[in-house]
XYZ file of C-alpha atoms in Angstrom:
311
model
C 20.060 18.729 29.989
C 17.655 15.855 29.849
C 19.645 12.835 31.034
C 17.406 10.435 29.096
C 19.077 11.108 25.758
C 18.537 8.388 23.202
C 21.610 8.848 21.020
C 25.094 10.284 21.488
C 24.295 12.816 18.766
C 21.443 14.219 20.798
C 23.852 14.608 23.669
C 26.479 16.370 21.568
C 23.997 18.604 19.776
C 22.750 20.250 22.975
C 24.411 22.913 25.114
C 26.005 21.842 28.369
C 23.704 21.916 31.374
C 23.186 20.358 34.784
C 23.852 16.639 35.024
C 22.052 13.984 36.996
C 23.584 15.105 40.282
C 22.869 18.770 39.667
C 26.463 19.397 38.606
C 27.431 20.927 35.246
C 28.055 18.403 32.497
C 31.718 17.985 31.651
C 33.156 19.331 28.428
C 32.771 17.310 25.236
C 35.982 16.321 23.445
C 36.144 15.962 19.659
C 38.650 15.057 16.945
C 39.459 17.088 13.834
C 40.400 14.414 11.324
C 43.503 14.879 9.155
C 42.733 15.969 5.607
C 45.975 17.646 4.581
C 47.712 14.920 2.575
C 46.764 13.852 -0.934
C 48.542 10.541 -0.360
C 46.472 9.588 2.705
C 44.393 6.518 1.916
C 40.627 6.694 2.419
C 40.924 3.648 4.678
C 43.049 5.726 7.045
C 40.283 8.291 7.499
C 37.858 5.483 8.311
C 40.290 3.859 10.724
C 40.853 7.086 12.626
C 37.114 7.861 12.810
C 36.388 4.385 14.148
C 39.224 4.674 16.658
C 37.868 8.027 17.868
C 34.463 6.405 18.343
C 35.952 3.461 20.232
C 37.968 5.783 22.481
C 34.823 7.685 23.484
C 35.256 11.001 21.668
C 32.093 12.996 21.008
C 32.588 13.770 17.333
C 34.843 13.785 14.284
C 35.132 16.837 12.049
C 36.559 17.716 8.640
C 37.795 21.069 7.239
C 36.892 22.564 3.871
C 38.835 24.384 1.159
C 37.686 24.169 -2.452
C 40.622 25.696 -4.332
C 43.343 27.146 -2.088
C 46.223 29.203 -3.514
C 48.813 27.158 -1.653
C 49.597 23.584 -0.684
C 47.477 21.404 1.520
C 49.382 20.728 4.710
C 50.076 21.813 8.265
C 48.182 24.977 9.267
C 48.602 27.905 9.281
C 50.949 27.710 6.280
C 48.993 24.912 4.617
C 45.327 24.212 4.049
C 43.032 21.390 5.109
C 40.393 19.736 3.018
C 41.978 17.340 0.526
C 39.017 15.010 1.014
C 35.819 16.927 0.247
C 34.096 17.145 3.612
C 30.446 16.287 2.881
C 31.285 13.378 0.590
C 33.746 11.973 3.117
C 31.324 12.319 6.024
C 28.771 10.304 4.053
C 31.440 7.601 3.746
C 32.139 7.795 7.477
C 28.441 7.620 8.328
C 28.411 4.081 6.963
C 31.608 3.178 8.832
C 30.589 4.428 12.300
C 27.605 3.974 14.587
C 27.458 6.563 17.348
C 29.906 9.409 16.909
C 28.796 12.864 15.726
C 29.957 13.842 12.220
C 30.510 17.458 11.261
C 32.300 20.102 9.226
C 34.778 22.432 10.915
C 34.093 24.444 8.974
C 32.435 24.443 5.558
C 32.827 27.663 3.557
C 29.096 28.219 3.135
C 29.098 31.158 0.667
C 30.997 29.013 -1.862
C 28.272 26.342 -1.833
C 25.045 26.403 -3.837
C 22.415 26.716 -1.066
C 19.711 24.408 -2.433
C 22.281 21.672 -2.944
C 23.699 22.292 0.532
C 20.220 21.852 1.998
C 19.821 18.525 0.159
C 23.308 17.297 1.039
C 22.968 18.101 4.732
C 19.479 16.588 4.954
C 20.726 13.459 3.224
C 23.694 13.212 5.578
C 21.328 13.515 8.523
C 19.253 10.627 7.163
C 22.247 8.442 6.270
C 23.897 8.966 9.659
C 20.803 8.492 11.788
C 20.729 12.135 12.851
C 24.423 12.429 13.711
C 25.395 15.237 11.324
C 26.190 18.839 12.353
C 26.676 21.478 9.657
C 29.563 23.672 10.752
C 29.942 26.780 8.586
C 32.090 29.852 8.246
C 32.167 32.780 5.826
C 35.704 32.070 4.596
C 38.762 34.288 4.619
C 40.822 33.436 1.510
C 39.883 35.915 -1.234
C 41.595 33.798 -3.904
C 38.996 31.019 -3.562
C 36.139 33.500 -3.967
C 37.703 35.102 -7.033
C 38.271 31.665 -8.568
C 34.632 30.704 -7.942
C 33.283 34.016 -9.231
C 31.771 34.890 -5.840
C 32.062 38.386 -4.443
C 34.307 38.350 -1.379
C 32.397 41.240 0.186
C 29.111 39.346 -0.165
C 30.200 36.292 1.817
C 28.431 37.217 5.059
C 25.085 37.928 3.388
C 25.389 34.774 1.275
C 26.024 32.719 4.412
C 22.980 34.156 6.169
C 20.754 33.437 3.180
C 22.082 29.889 2.871
C 21.476 29.081 6.534
C 17.969 30.522 6.482
C 17.127 28.509 3.377
C 18.537 25.287 4.865
C 16.565 25.795 8.072
C 13.401 26.636 6.116
C 13.614 23.450 4.057
C 14.678 21.258 6.966
C 11.611 22.254 8.952
C 9.330 21.237 6.096
C 7.982 24.787 5.902
C 7.134 24.584 2.193
C 5.138 27.307 0.491
C 6.508 30.298 -1.337
C 10.071 31.430 -0.651
C 12.131 34.336 -1.970
C 15.314 35.619 -0.378
C 16.396 37.717 -3.344
C 18.613 34.965 -4.719
C 16.643 31.735 -4.381
C 12.906 31.737 -5.075
C 10.254 29.057 -5.487
C 6.510 28.654 -5.119
C 4.258 26.032 -3.521
C 5.019 23.480 -6.254
C 8.559 22.944 -4.951
C 9.171 19.591 -3.244
C 12.070 19.033 -0.860
C 13.125 15.649 0.482
C 14.309 14.075 2.659
C 13.082 16.324 5.456
C 15.147 15.514 8.572
C 13.324 14.372 11.697
C 14.990 17.366 13.353
C 16.578 20.295 11.495
C 20.300 19.708 11.068
C 22.110 21.584 13.881
C 24.424 24.407 12.865
C 27.869 25.188 14.181
C 28.945 28.754 13.432
C 32.683 29.336 13.264
C 34.375 32.710 13.691
C 35.173 35.436 16.186
C 33.479 38.441 14.572
C 30.367 40.164 15.856
C 28.582 38.868 12.759
C 29.521 35.284 13.654
C 28.212 35.769 17.197
C 24.990 37.260 15.854
C 24.644 34.358 13.417
C 25.149 31.777 16.170
C 22.542 33.453 18.352
C 20.036 33.662 15.505
C 20.174 29.988 14.609
C 21.210 28.404 17.921
C 23.229 25.224 18.195
C 26.985 25.745 18.424
C 29.549 28.527 18.173
C 33.220 27.772 17.573
C 35.786 30.446 18.378
C 39.138 30.155 16.648
C 42.582 31.268 17.809
C 41.407 32.922 21.028
C 43.007 32.752 24.443
C 40.855 31.076 27.100
C 40.218 34.463 28.681
C 39.104 36.117 25.456
C 37.083 33.025 24.568
C 35.190 33.318 27.861
C 34.337 36.953 27.080
C 33.065 36.170 23.599
C 31.174 33.100 24.819
C 29.379 35.319 27.340
C 28.431 37.683 24.521
C 27.051 34.773 22.484
C 25.014 33.616 25.480
C 23.558 37.102 25.981
C 22.629 37.419 22.325
C 21.079 33.945 22.330
C 19.052 34.659 25.455
C 17.647 37.785 23.815
C 16.538 35.693 20.829
C 15.274 32.744 22.846
C 17.874 30.335 21.441
C 20.616 28.266 23.086
C 24.223 28.072 21.944
C 27.013 25.777 23.114
C 30.362 27.578 22.883
C 33.490 25.713 21.871
C 36.857 25.995 20.170
C 39.580 23.888 18.577
C 43.277 23.378 19.306
C 46.193 21.449 17.807
C 48.680 18.904 19.107
C 50.842 17.730 16.250
C 54.241 16.771 17.566
C 56.570 15.647 20.344
C 57.261 19.174 21.576
C 54.356 18.787 24.011
C 53.605 15.944 26.397
C 50.215 14.323 27.031
C 50.245 16.011 30.450
C 50.721 19.418 28.801
C 47.762 18.947 26.474
C 45.576 17.429 29.187
C 46.241 20.552 31.254
C 45.267 22.729 28.305
C 42.033 20.786 27.916
C 41.254 21.464 31.578
C 41.970 25.177 31.050
C 39.441 25.338 28.242
C 36.813 23.687 30.398
C 37.478 26.246 33.142
C 37.005 28.967 30.527
C 33.494 27.649 29.912
C 33.940 25.694 26.688
C 31.190 23.131 26.182
C 33.107 21.558 23.292
C 36.772 21.258 22.393
C 38.010 19.797 19.101
C 41.624 18.666 18.736
C 43.670 18.270 15.548
C 46.440 15.755 16.193
C 48.595 16.494 13.163
C 49.158 14.697 9.902
C 47.962 11.159 9.394
C 50.682 8.556 9.822
C 52.811 10.836 11.993
C 51.582 9.902 15.412
C 47.991 11.126 14.998
C 46.422 7.951 16.395
C 48.952 7.710 19.238
C 48.302 11.273 20.369
C 44.534 10.790 20.045
C 44.743 7.714 22.268
C 47.037 9.430 24.787
C 44.664 12.365 25.202
C 41.692 10.020 25.606
C 43.540 8.268 28.414
C 44.693 11.528 29.997
C 41.226 13.075 30.072
C 39.292 9.881 30.778
C 36.929 10.740 27.935
C 33.864 8.498 27.795
C 30.516 8.936 26.061
C 31.953 12.109 24.559
C 32.824 13.893 27.799
C 36.041 14.288 29.718
C 36.171 12.809 33.218
C 39.427 14.186 34.649
């Protein structure tokens, strides 16, 4: 990695590599913000994002569910995403200065792709290039049925959406036709980001690994053991090398109560770094129930600074 990065986002948007002393860069540590309670005040989301920035975390992330068939609340029984992710991240862009802002993850096939391209480009402009578009294909059939979107088409719809976003974000222009979206040379797209918005691809399937390798950027495994994560991360790296792209592999974990100590979670963080994770995102539970305290305790336990753990 080039040590002369100009913004923290540039640092977090690149795969881990050798540091200034020729040693591998340490793992980046992120925060998954709480978005499971309808009663949580918007000011609380801002406060937690600012605290994460002050503590030295690399990024803050928000989940996405448009119309779940069950209550918002603690996963896996509940769903995240009370606050619509892209709208909220625009709000947080104005309230923060350095920290990366992203979705973990947006259900891409349920979003209109032209609008998604505009929203993500606008977020990149509003945040000064700090936005990462994390996407997944979704898994809850009820949401697809409610939206009138074929559940079996979600992978193909995701691929088309990402290719369209990348096409427009590179200022490619000209004629375009992917079988669903089509336009000619009269079409005007703005704002064009200075750099295409980075993608984070969530999921453990072969299709998710292929998608991450095609577009580069980030891959986020979910619910894997460190050993299995290492195997899948190696597969992503091989696929990316064959395509000439680079992918930073990461995952996310939860710490939402007193049943685990800061030392326990700090040890788990270290285990994920040993498994080769370049990024680790942590959900600290519901807002107002010790989220900020646990976030601060983990920052102290890992020595996180400028986005990376130190111990």
